[in-house]
Coordinates of C-alpha atoms in Angstrom, one line a residue:
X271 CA 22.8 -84.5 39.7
X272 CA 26.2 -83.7 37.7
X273 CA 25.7 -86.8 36.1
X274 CA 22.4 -86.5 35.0
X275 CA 23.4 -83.2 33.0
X276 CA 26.1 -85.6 31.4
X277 CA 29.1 -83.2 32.7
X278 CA 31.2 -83.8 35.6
X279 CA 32.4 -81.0 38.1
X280 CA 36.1 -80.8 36.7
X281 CA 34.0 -79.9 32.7
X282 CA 31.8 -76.9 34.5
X283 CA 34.0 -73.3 34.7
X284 CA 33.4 -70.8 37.2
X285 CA 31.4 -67.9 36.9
X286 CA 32.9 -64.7 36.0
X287 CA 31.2 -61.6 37.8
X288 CA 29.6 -59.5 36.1
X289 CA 28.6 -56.1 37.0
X290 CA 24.9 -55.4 37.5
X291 CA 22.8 -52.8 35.5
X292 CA 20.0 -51.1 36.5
X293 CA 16.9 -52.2 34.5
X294 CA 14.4 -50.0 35.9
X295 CA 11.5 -49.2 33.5
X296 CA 10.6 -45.4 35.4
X297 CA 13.5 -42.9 34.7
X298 CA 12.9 -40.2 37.4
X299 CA 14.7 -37.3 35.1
X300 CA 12.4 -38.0 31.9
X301 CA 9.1 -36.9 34.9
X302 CA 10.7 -33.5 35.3
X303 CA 7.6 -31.3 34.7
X304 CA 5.1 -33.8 33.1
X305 CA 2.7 -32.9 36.3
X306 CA 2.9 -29.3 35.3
X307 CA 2.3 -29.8 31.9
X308 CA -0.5 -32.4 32.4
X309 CA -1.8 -29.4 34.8
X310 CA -1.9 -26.9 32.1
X311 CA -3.5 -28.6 29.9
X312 CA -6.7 -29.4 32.2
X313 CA -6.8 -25.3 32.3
X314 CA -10.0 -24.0 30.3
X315 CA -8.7 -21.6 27.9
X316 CA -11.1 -18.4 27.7
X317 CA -12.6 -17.7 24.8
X318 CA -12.6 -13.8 24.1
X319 CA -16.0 -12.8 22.7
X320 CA -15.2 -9.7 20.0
X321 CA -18.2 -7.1 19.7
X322 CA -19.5 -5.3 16.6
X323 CA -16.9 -3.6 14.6
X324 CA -17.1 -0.8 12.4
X325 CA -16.6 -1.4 8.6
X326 CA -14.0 1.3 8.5
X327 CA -12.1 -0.7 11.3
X328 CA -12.7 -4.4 10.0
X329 CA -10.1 -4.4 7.2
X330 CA -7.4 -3.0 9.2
X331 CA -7.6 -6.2 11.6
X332 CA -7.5 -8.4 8.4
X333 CA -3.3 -8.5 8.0
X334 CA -3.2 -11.6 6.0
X335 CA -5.9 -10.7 3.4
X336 CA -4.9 -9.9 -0.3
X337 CA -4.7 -6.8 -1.1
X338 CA -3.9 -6.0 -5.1
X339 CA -1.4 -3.6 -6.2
X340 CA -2.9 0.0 -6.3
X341 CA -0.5 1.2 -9.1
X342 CA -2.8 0.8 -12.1
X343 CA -1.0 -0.1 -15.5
X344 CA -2.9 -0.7 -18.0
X345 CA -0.6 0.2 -21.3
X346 CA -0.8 -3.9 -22.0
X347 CA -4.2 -3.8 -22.5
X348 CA -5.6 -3.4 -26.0
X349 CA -7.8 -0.7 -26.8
X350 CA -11.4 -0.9 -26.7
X351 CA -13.1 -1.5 -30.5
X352 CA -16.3 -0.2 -29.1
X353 CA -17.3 2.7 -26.6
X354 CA -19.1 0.0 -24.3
X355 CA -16.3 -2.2 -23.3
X356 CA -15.4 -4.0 -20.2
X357 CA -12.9 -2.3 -18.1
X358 CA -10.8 -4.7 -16.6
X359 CA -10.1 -6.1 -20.2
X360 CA -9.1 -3.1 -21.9
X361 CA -7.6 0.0 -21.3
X362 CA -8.9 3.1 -20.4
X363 CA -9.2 6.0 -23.1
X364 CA -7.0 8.9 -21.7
X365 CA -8.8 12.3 -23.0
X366 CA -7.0 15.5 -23.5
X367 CA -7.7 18.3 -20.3
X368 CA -10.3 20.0 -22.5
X369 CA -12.1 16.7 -23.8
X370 CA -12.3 15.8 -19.9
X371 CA -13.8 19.1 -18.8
X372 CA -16.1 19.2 -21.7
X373 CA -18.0 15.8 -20.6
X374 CA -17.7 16.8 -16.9
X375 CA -20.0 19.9 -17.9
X376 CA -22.7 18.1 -19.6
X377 CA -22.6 15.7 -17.0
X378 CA -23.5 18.5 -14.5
X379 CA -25.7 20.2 -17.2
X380 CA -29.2 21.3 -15.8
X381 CA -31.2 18.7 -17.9
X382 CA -28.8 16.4 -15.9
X383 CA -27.1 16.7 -12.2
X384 CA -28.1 20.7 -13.0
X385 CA -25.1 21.5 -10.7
X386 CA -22.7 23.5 -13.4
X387 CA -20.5 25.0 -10.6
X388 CA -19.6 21.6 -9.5
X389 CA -15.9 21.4 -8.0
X390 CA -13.1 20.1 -10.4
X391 CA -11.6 17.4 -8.3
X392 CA -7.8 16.0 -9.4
X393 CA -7.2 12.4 -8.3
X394 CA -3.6 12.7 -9.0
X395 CA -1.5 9.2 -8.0
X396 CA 2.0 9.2 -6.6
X397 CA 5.2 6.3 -6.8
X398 CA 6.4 7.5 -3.5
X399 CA 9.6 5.0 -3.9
X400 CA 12.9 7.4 -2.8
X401 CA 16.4 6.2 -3.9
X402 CA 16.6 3.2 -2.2
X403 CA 13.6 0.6 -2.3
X404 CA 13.5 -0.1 1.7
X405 CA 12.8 4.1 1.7
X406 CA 10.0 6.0 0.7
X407 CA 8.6 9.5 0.2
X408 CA 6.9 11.2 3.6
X409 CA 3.8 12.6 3.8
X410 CA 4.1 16.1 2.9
X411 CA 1.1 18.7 3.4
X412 CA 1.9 21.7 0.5
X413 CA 0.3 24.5 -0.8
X414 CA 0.5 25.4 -4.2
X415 CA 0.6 28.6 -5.8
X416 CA -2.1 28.8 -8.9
X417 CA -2.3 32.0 -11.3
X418 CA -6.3 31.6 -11.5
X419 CA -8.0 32.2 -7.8
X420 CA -11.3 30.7 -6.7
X421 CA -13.5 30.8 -3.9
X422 CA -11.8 27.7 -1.9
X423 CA -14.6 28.1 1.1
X424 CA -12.0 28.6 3.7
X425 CA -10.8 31.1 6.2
X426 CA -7.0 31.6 6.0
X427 CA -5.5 33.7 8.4
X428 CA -1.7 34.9 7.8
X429 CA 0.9 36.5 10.0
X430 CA 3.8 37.9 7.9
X431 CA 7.2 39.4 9.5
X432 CA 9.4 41.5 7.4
X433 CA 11.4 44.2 7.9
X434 CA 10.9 47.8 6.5
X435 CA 7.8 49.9 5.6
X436 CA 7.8 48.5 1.9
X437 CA 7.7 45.1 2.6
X438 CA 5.0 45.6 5.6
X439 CA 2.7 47.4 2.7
X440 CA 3.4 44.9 0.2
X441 CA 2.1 41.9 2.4
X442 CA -1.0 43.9 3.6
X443 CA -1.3 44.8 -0.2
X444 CA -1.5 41.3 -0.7
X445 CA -4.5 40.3 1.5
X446 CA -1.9 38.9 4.4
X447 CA -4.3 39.3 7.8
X448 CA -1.7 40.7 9.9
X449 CA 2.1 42.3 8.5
X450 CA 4.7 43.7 10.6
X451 CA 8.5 43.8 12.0
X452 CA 10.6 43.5 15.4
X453 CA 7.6 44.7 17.2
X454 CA 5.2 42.2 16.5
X455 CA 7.9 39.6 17.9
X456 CA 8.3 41.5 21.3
X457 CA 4.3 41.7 21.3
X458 CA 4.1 37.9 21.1
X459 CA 6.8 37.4 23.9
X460 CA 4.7 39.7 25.8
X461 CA 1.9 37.9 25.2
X462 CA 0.0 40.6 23.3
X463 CA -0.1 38.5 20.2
X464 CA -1.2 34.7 20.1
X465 CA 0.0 33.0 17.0
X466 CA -3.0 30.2 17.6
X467 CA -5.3 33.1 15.7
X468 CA -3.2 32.4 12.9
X469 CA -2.6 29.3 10.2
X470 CA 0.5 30.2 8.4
X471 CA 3.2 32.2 9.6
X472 CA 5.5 34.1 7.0
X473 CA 8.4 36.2 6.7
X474 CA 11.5 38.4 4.5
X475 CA 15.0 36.5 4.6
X476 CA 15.7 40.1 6.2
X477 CA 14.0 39.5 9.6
X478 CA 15.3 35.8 9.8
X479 CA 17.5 36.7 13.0
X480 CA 15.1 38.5 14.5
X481 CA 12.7 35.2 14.7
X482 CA 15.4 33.3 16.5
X483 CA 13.7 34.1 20.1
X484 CA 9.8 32.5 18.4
X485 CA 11.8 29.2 17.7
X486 CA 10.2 27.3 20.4
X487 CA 6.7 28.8 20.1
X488 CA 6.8 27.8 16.2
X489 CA 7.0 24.6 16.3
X490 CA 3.1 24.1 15.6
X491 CA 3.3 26.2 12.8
X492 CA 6.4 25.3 12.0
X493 CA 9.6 28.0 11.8
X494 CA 9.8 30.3 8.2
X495 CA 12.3 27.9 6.1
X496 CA 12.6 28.2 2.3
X497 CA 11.5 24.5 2.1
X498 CA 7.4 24.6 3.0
X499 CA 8.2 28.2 1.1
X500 CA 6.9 30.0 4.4
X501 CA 10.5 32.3 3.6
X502 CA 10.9 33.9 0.5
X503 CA 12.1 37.6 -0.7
X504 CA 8.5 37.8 -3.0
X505 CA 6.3 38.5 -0.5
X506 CA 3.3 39.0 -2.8
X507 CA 4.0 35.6 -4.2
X508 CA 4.3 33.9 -1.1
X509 CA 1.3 35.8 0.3
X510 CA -1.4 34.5 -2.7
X511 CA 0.0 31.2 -2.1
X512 CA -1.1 30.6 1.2
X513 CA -4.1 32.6 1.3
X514 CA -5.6 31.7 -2.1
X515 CA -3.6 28.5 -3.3
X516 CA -4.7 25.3 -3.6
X517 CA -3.9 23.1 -0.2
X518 CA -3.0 19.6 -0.7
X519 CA -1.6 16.2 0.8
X520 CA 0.0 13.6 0.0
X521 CA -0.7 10.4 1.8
X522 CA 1.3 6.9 1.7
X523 CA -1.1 4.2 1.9
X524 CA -1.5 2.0 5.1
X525 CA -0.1 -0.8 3.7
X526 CA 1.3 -0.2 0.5
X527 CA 3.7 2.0 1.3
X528 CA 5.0 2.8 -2.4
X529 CA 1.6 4.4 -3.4
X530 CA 0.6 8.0 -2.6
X531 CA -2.6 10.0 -3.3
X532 CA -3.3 13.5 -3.6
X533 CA -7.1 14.4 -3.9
X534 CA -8.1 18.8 -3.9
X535 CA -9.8 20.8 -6.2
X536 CA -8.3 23.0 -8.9
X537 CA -11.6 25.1 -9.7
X538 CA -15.3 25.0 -10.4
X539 CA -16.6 24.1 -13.3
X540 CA -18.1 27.5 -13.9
X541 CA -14.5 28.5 -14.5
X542 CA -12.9 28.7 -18.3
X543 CA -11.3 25.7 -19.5
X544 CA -7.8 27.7 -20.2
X545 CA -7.5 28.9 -16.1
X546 CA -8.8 25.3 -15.2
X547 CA -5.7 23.8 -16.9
X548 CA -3.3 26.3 -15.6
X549 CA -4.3 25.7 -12.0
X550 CA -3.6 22.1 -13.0
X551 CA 0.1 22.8 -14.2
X552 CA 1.0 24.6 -11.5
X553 CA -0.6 22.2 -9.0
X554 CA 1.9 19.5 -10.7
X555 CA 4.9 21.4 -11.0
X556 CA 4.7 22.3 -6.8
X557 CA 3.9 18.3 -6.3
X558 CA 7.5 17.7 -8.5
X559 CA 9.2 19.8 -6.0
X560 CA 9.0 16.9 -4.0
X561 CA 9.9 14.4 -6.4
X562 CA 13.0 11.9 -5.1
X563 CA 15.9 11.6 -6.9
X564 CA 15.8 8.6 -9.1
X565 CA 14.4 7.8 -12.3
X566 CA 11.2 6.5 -13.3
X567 CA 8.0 8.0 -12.4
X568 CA 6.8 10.1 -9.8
X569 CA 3.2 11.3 -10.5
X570 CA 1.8 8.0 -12.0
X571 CA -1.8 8.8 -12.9
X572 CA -4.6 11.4 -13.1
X573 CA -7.9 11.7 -13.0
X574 CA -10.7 13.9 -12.9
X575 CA -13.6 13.9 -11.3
X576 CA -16.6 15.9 -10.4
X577 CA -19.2 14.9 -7.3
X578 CA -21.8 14.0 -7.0
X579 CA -20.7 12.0 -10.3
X580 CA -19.1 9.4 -9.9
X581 CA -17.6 9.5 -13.3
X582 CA -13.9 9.5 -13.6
X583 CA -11.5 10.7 -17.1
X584 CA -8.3 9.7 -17.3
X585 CA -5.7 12.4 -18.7
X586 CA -2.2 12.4 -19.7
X587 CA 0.3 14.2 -16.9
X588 CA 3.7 14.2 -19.1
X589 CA 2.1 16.8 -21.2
X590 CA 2.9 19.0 -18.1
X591 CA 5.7 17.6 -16.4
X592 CA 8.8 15.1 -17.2
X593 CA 8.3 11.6 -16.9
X594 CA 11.6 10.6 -15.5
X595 CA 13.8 12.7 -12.9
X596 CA 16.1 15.1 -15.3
X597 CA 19.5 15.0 -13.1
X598 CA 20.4 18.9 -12.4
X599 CA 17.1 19.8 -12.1
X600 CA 15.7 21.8 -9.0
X601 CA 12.9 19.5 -8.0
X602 CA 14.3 17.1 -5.4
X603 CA 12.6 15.4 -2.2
X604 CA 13.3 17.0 1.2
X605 CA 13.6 13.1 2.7
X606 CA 16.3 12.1 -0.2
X607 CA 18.5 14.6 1.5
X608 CA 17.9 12.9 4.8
X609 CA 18.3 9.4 3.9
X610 CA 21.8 10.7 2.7
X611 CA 22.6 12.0 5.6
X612 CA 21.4 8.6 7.5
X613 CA 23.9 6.6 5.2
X614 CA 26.9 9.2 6.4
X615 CA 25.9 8.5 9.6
X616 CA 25.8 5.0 9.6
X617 CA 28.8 4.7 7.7
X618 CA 31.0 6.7 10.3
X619 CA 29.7 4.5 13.1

């Protein structure tokens, strides 16, 4: 046999040992939860039927959809040659206060909408940006004091506390619904008084300690502090405001948190043009009160309009109030001052 493969026994070498590997195609390890997952799969997944939703409710549930920027500039925009233009090619015409009013009222004429004591609505737009970008302006609920009074529809009722027989006659003098000192204090912590019955409570600085015992019932109509100008030595001022003033808010939008709207009425239309305007300043200089401290804009935009029109004239607010934040000035945010106080915090920790 060893010939026919033409080498003899002496030419063949041994066999060197070799140490065996396992070939086995099936690797247990690599198995390790295939069953389960194989299992999971053959699960029906249920399909969740969603019902009929509101309209008000549908874009809320639409997180991914575009939403353009509500800050409207359009100072890039050429003017219009012609009075009929279209509007998202040029910019709007911005009339004066009186020009605006004027064209409300023959809007509202009788040959027209016949409704001449129409309410003066201000659409007033807000950059409610604070210092820092990541940080922006609260809501804040105000109300403003205006020199021109008007029949606002609404029942306000106000508690004011003050010391001294002067001060008590001055409120009542003033139209508050209810004026007194100490013993209106022990009559609400006998229970003789309910502050529920009333919307706004006021006070003197003079009675300040006095109110230290209500602390814990306030806190629905929030303690007298010079801020939300519930304290304050004029108590015929701060009287008109809250029973005659106009009551606004400002609100943050849902999503866009940098833009802020305040929408109230300044007047009816019945009302002359010259006390119109002066509601309007002093409705702007209360909202600057809470303007944050940094410069660029705060109020943005106004316009006015007047329902059931649906018309609405643009006007210029930096006739009234400064564009930019003057440093030194009194108008300051009440949030600035706690974002400050935030940064001290997180700095000492």
């Amino acid at each position: 046999m060893f010939a026919l493969l033409g080498r003899t026994i002496s030419q063949i070498k041994p066999v060197q040992s070799c140490r065996v590997i396992s070939t086995t195609v099936v690797n247990p390890a690599s198995r390790k939860g295939t069953r389960e997952k194989a299992r999971l799969k053959k699960v029906k997944k249920e399909v969740v039927k969603v019902g009929f939703i509101p309209h008000n409710q549908r874009e809320t549930m639409k997180l991914n959809v575009f939403r353009p920027n509500k800050h409207q500039d359009d100072s890039k925009r050429p003017e219009s040659p012609d009075n009929v233009y279209i509007g998202k090619y040029y910019r709007r015409p911005t009339y004066s206060f009186a020009e605006a009013v004027q064209c409300h009222r023959e809007t509202m004429h009788p040959t027209m909408f016949g409704y001449p004591d129409a309410p003066l609505l201000v659409h007033i737009e807000l950059f409610m940006q604070g210092i820092k970008k990541t940080r922006f302006v609260d809501n804040f609920a105000r109300n403003a004091y205006i020199p021109h009074k008007y029949d606002h529809g609404e029942e306000r009722n106000v508690l004011v506390f003050a010391k001294g027989q002067e001060f008590v006659q001055e409120a009542q003098k003033a139209g508050a619904t209810l004026a007194g000192g100490p013993e209106l204090v022990r009559d609400i912590q006998n229970g003789k008084l309910k502050l529920e019955d009333y919307e706004y409570v006021l006070a003197h600085p003079n009675i300040l300690a006095d109110l230290v015992p209500l602390r814990g019932l306030l806190k629905k109509l929030k303690f007298p502090n010079i801020k939300q100008g519930t304290l304050s030595p004029d108590i015929t001022e701060m009287v008109e405001r809250f029973l005659n003033g106009i009551k606004y808010t400002a609100k943050k939008d849902e999503f866009q948190k940098d833009f802020g709207l305040v929408e109230t009425c300044i007047g009816p239309l019945s009302m002359p043009t010259e006390h119109l305007e002066q509601n309007l300043v002093s409705l702007l200089k209360d909202i600057e009160t809470m303007r944050p401290k940094r410069d660029g804009k705060f109020i943005t935009r106004i316009l006015l309009k007047c329902p059931p029109s649906k018309e609405q004239l643009k006007i210029d607010p930096f006739q009234y109030v400064s564009e930019t934040y003057v440093k030194g000035s009194d108008t300051a945010a009440a949030d600035d001052d706690d974002d400050e106080a935030e940064d001290k915090q997180e700095a000492s920790n």
